[in-house]
mmCIF file of C-alpha atoms in Angstrom:
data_model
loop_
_atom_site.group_PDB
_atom_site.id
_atom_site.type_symbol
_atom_site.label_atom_id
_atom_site.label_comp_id
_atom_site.label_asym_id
_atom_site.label_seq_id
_atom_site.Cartn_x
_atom_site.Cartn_y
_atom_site.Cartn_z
ATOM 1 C CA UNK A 1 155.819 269.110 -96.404
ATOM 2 C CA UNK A 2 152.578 268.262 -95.368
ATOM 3 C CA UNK A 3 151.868 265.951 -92.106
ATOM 4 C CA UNK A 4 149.154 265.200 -90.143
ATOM 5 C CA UNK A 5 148.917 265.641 -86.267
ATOM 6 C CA UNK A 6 149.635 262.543 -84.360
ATOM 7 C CA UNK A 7 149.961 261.716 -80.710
ATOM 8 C CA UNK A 8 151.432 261.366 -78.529
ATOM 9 C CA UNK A 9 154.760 261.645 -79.252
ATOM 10 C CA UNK A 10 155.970 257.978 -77.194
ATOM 11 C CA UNK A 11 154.475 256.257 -74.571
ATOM 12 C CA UNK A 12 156.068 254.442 -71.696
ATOM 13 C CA UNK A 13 153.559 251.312 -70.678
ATOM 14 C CA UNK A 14 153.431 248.266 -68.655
ATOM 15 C CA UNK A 15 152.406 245.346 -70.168
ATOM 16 C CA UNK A 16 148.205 244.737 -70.188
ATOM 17 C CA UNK A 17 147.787 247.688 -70.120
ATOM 18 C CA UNK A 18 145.533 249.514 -73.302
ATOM 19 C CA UNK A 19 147.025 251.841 -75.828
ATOM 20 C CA UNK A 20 145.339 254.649 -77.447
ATOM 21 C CA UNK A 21 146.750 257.034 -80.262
ATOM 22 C CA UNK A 22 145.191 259.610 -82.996
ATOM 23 C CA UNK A 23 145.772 261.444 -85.828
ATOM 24 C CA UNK A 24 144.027 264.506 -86.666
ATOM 25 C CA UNK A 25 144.083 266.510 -89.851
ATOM 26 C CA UNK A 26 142.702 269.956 -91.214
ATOM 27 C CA UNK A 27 141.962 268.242 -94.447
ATOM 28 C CA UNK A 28 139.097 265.619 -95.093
ATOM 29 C CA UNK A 29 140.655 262.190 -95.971
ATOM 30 C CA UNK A 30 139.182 259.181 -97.839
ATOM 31 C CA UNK A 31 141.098 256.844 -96.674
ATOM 32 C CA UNK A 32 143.189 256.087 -93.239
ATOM 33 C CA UNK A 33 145.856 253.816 -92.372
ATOM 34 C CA UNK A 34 148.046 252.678 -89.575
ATOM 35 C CA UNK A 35 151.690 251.216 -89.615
ATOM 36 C CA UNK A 36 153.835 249.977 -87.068
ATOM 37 C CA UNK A 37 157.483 250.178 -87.830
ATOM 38 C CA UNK A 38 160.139 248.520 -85.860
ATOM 39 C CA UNK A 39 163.606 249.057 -85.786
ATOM 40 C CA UNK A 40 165.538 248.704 -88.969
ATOM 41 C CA UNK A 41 162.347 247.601 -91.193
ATOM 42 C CA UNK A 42 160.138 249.232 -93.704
ATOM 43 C CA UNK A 43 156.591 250.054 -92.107
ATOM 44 C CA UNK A 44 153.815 247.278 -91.615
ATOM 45 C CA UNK A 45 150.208 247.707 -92.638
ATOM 46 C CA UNK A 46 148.131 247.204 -89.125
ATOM 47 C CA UNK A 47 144.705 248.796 -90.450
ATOM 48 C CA UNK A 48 143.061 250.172 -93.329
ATOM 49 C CA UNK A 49 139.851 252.233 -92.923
ATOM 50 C CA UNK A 50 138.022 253.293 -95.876
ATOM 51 C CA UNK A 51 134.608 254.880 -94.754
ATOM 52 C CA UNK A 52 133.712 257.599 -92.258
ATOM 53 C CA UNK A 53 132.876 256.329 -88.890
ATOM 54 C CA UNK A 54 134.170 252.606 -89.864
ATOM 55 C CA UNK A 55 135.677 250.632 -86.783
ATOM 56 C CA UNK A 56 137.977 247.715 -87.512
ATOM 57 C CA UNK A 57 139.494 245.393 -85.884
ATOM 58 C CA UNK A 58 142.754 243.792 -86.168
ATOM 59 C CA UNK A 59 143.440 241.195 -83.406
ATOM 60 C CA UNK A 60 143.682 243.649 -80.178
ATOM 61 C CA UNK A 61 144.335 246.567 -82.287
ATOM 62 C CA UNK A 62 140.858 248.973 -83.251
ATOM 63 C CA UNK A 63 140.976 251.282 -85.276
ATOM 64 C CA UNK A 64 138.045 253.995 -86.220
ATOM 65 C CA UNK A 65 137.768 256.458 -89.112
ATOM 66 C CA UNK A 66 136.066 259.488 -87.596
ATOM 67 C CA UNK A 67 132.942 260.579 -88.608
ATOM 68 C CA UNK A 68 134.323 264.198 -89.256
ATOM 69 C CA UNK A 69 136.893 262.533 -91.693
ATOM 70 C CA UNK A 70 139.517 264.519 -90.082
ATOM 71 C CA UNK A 71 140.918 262.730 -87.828
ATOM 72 C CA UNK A 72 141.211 258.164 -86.384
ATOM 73 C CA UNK A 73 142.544 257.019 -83.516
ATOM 74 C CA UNK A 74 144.438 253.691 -82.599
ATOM 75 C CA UNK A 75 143.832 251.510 -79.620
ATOM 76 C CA UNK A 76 146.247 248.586 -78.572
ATOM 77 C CA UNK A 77 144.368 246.427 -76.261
ATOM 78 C CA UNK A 78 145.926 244.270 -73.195
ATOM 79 C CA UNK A 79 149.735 245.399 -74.655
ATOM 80 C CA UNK A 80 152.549 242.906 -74.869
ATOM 81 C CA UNK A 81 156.486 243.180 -75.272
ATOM 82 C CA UNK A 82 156.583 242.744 -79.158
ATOM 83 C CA UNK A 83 154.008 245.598 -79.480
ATOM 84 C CA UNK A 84 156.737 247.703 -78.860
ATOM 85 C CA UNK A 85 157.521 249.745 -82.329
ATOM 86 C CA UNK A 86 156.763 253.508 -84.096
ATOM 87 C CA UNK A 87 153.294 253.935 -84.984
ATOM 88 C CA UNK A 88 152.194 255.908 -87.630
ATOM 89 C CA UNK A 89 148.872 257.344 -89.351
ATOM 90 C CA UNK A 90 148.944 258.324 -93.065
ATOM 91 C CA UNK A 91 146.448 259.182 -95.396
ATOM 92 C CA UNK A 92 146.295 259.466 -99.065
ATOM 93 C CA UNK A 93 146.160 263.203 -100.386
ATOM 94 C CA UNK A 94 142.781 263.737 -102.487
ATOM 95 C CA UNK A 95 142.855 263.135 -105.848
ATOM 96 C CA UNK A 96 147.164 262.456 -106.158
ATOM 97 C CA UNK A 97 148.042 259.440 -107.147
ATOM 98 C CA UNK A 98 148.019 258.092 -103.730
ATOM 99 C CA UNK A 99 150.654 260.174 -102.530
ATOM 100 C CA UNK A 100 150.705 259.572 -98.288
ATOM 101 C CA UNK A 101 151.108 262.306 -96.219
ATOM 102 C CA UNK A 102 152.535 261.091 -92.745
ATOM 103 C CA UNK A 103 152.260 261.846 -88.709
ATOM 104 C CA UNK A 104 155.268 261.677 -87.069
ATOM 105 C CA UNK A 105 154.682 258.378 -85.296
ATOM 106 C CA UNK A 106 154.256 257.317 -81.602
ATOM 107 C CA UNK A 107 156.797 255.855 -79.994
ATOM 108 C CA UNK A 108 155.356 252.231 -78.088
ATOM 109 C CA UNK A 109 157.258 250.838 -75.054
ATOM 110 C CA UNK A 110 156.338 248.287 -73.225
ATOM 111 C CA UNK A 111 158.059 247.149 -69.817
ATOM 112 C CA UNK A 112 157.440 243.539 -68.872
ATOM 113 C CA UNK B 1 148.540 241.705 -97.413
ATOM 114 C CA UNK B 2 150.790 241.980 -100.299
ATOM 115 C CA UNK B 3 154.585 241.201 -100.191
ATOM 116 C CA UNK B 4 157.165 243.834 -101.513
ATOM 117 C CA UNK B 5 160.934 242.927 -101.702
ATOM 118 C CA UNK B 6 164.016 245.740 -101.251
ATOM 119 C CA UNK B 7 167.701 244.566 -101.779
ATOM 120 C CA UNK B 8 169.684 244.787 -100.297
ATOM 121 C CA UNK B 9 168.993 245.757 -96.549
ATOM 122 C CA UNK B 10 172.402 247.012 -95.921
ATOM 123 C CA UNK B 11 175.121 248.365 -98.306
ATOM 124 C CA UNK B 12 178.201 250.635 -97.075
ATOM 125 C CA UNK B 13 179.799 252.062 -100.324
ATOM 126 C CA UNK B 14 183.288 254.604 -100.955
ATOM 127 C CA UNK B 15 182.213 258.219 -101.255
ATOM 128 C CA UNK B 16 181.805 259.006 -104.882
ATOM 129 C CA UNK B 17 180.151 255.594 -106.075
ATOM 130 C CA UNK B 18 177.017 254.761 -106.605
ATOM 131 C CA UNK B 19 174.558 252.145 -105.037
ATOM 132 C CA UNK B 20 171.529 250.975 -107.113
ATOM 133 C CA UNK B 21 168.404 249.612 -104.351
ATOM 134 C CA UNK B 22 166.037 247.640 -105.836
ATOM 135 C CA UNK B 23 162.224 247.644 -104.630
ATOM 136 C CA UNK B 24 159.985 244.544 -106.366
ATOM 137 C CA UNK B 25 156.998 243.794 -105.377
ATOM 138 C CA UNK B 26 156.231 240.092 -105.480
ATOM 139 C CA UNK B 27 152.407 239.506 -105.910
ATOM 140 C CA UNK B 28 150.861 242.641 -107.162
ATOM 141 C CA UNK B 29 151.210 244.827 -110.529
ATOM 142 C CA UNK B 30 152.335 247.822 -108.581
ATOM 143 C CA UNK B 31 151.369 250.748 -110.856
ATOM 144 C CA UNK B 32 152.667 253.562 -108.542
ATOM 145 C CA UNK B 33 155.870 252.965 -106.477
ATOM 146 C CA UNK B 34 157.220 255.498 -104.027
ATOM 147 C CA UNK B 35 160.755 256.078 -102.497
ATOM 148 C CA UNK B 36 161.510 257.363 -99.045
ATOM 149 C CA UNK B 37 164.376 258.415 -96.977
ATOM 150 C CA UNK B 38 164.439 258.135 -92.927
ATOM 151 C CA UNK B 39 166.001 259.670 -90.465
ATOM 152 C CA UNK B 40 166.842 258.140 -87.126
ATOM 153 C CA UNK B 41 163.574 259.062 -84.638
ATOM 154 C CA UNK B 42 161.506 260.817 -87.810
ATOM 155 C CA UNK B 43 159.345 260.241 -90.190
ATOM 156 C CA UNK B 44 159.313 259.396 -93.333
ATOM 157 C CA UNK B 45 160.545 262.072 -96.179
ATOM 158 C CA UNK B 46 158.800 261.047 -99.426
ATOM 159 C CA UNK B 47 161.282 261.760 -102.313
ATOM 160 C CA UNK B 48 159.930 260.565 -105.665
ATOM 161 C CA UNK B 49 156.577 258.200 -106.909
ATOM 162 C CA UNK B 50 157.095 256.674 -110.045
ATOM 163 C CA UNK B 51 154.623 255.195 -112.413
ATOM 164 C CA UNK B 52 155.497 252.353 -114.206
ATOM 165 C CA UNK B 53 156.945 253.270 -117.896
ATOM 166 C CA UNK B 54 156.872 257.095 -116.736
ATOM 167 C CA UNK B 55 159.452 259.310 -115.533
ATOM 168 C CA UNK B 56 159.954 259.275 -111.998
ATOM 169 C CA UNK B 57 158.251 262.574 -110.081
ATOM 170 C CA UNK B 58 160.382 264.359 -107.428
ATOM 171 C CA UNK B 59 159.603 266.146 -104.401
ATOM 172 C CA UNK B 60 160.727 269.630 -103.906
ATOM 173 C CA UNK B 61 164.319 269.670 -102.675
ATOM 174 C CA UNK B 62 165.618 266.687 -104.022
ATOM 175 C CA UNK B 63 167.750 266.249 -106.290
ATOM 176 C CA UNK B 64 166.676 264.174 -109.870
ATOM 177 C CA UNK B 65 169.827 263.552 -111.302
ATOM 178 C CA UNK B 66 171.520 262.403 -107.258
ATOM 179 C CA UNK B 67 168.511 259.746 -106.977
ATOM 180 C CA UNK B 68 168.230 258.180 -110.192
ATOM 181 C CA UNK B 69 164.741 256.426 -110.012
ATOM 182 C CA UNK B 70 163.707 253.503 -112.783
ATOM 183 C CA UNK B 71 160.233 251.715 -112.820
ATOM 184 C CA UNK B 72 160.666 249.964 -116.111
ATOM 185 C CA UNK B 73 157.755 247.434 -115.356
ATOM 186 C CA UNK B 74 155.229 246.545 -112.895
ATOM 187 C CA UNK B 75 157.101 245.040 -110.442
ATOM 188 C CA UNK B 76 160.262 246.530 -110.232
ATOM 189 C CA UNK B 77 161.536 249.998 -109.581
ATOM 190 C CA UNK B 78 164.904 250.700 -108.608
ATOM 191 C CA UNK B 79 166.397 254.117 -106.762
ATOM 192 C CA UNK B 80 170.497 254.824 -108.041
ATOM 193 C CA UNK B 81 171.901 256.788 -105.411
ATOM 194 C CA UNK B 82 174.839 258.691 -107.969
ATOM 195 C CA UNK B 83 178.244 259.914 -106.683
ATOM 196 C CA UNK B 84 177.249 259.108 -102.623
ATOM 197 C CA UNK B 85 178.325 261.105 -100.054
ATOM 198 C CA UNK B 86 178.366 260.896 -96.560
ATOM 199 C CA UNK B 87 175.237 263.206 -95.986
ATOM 200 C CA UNK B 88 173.626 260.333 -98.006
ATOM 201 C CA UNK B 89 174.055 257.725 -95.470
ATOM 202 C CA UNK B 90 170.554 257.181 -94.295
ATOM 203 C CA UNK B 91 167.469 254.789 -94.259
ATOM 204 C CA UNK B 92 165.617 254.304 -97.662
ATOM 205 C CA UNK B 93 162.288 252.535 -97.640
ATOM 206 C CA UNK B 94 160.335 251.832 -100.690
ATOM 207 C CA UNK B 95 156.522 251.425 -100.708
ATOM 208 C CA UNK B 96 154.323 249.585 -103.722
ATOM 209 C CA UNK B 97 150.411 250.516 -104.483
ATOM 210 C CA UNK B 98 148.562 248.441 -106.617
ATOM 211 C CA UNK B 99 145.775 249.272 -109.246
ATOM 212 C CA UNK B 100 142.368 248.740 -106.597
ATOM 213 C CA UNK B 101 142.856 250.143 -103.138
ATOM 214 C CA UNK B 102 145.307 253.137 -101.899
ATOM 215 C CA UNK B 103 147.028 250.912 -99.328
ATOM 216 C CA UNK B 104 150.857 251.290 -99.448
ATOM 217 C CA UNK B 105 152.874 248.152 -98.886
ATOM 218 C CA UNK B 106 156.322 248.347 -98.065
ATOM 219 C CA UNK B 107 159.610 246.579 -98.478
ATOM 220 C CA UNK B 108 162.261 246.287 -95.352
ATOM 221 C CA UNK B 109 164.163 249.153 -96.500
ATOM 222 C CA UNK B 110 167.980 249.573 -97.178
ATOM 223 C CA UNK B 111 170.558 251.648 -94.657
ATOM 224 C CA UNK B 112 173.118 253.026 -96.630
ATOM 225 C CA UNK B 113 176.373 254.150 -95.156
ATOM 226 C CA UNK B 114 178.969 256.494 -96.876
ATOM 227 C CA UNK B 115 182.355 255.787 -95.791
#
């Protein structure tokens, strides 16, 4: 099926130190979220982003819709143990009844 | 955000029986709920969305009468894995939209294992 481009892949971090992910799509999105998922649980909503260029903010996590509406990236500031988790980017297909299509998720460490 | 409940987490069932998961979501009308299956280190496979009162619609490749999906009303939807096998064993997630935004909100998600 369909899937947008996410990465990287995993990353391998000490702790404090920043984060930054993206997803990038041929298609133009409305809408684009992020969820972490740890191990054994359903995904978490982290960020929602709803307009092109939009930058929110979630504690230390940013988030920004790109202006292309193609493509958002993810940045985990000053990282800390329990950030550790699968993060993924999904985006509702136009005009189907908010069907998600997926990235394949980054895969957060974080050595203490 | 909004709170959606799957039961149980963890079920291990006899090959040929049939597990029923149940996906409610506990402070929003969801009008669309959608069913998933996980495999260890991917992604998630979307399988069906159902709309309440509707029948459920399946993804290519998967099999309607093997996932029985019910969303008889706007909080409740339930997936009935028929006749399990051990290829079922896996990690089903269920996800919950309500009628405003197109955020999907999730419940913990069930691991079934086929014995």
């Amino acid at each position: 099926g369909q899937q947008l481009n996410q990465s990287p892949q995993s990353m391998f971090i000490q702790e404090g130190e920043d984060v930054s992910m993206n997803c990038t799509s041929s298609s133009i999105f409305n809408t684009w979220l992020w969820y972490k998922q740890e191990p054994g649980e359903g995904p978490v909503l982290l960020i929602a982003l709803y307009k092109a260029g939009e930058l929110t903010s979630n504690g230390r996590l940013t988030a920004q819709f790109g202006i292309t509406r193609k493509d958002s990236f993810l940045n985990i500031s000053a990282s800390i143990p329990s950030d550790v988790g699968i993060y993924f980017c999904a985006g509702p297909l136009m005009g189907n009844n908010r069907k998600l299509i997926w990235g394949l998720g980054t895969s957060l460490a974080v050595n203490p | 955000g909004a709170v959606v409940s799957q039961h149980p987490s963890r079920v291990i069932c006899k090959s040929g029986t049939s597990v029923k998961i149940e996906c409610r979501s506990l402070d929003f009308q969801a009008t669309t709920m959608f069913w998933y299956r996980q495999f260890p280190k991917q992604s998630l496979m979307l399988m069906a969305t159902s709309n309440e009162g509707s029948k459920a619609t399946y993804e290519q490749g998967v099999e309607k009468d093997k996932f029985l999906i019910n969303h008889a009303s706007l909080t409740l939807s339930t997936l009935t894995v028929t006749s399990a096998h051990p290829e079922d064993s896996s990690f089903y997630i269920c996800s919950a939209t309500g009628t405003v935004n197109t955020e999907a909100f999730f419940g913990q998600g069930t691991r079934l294992t086929v014995v």
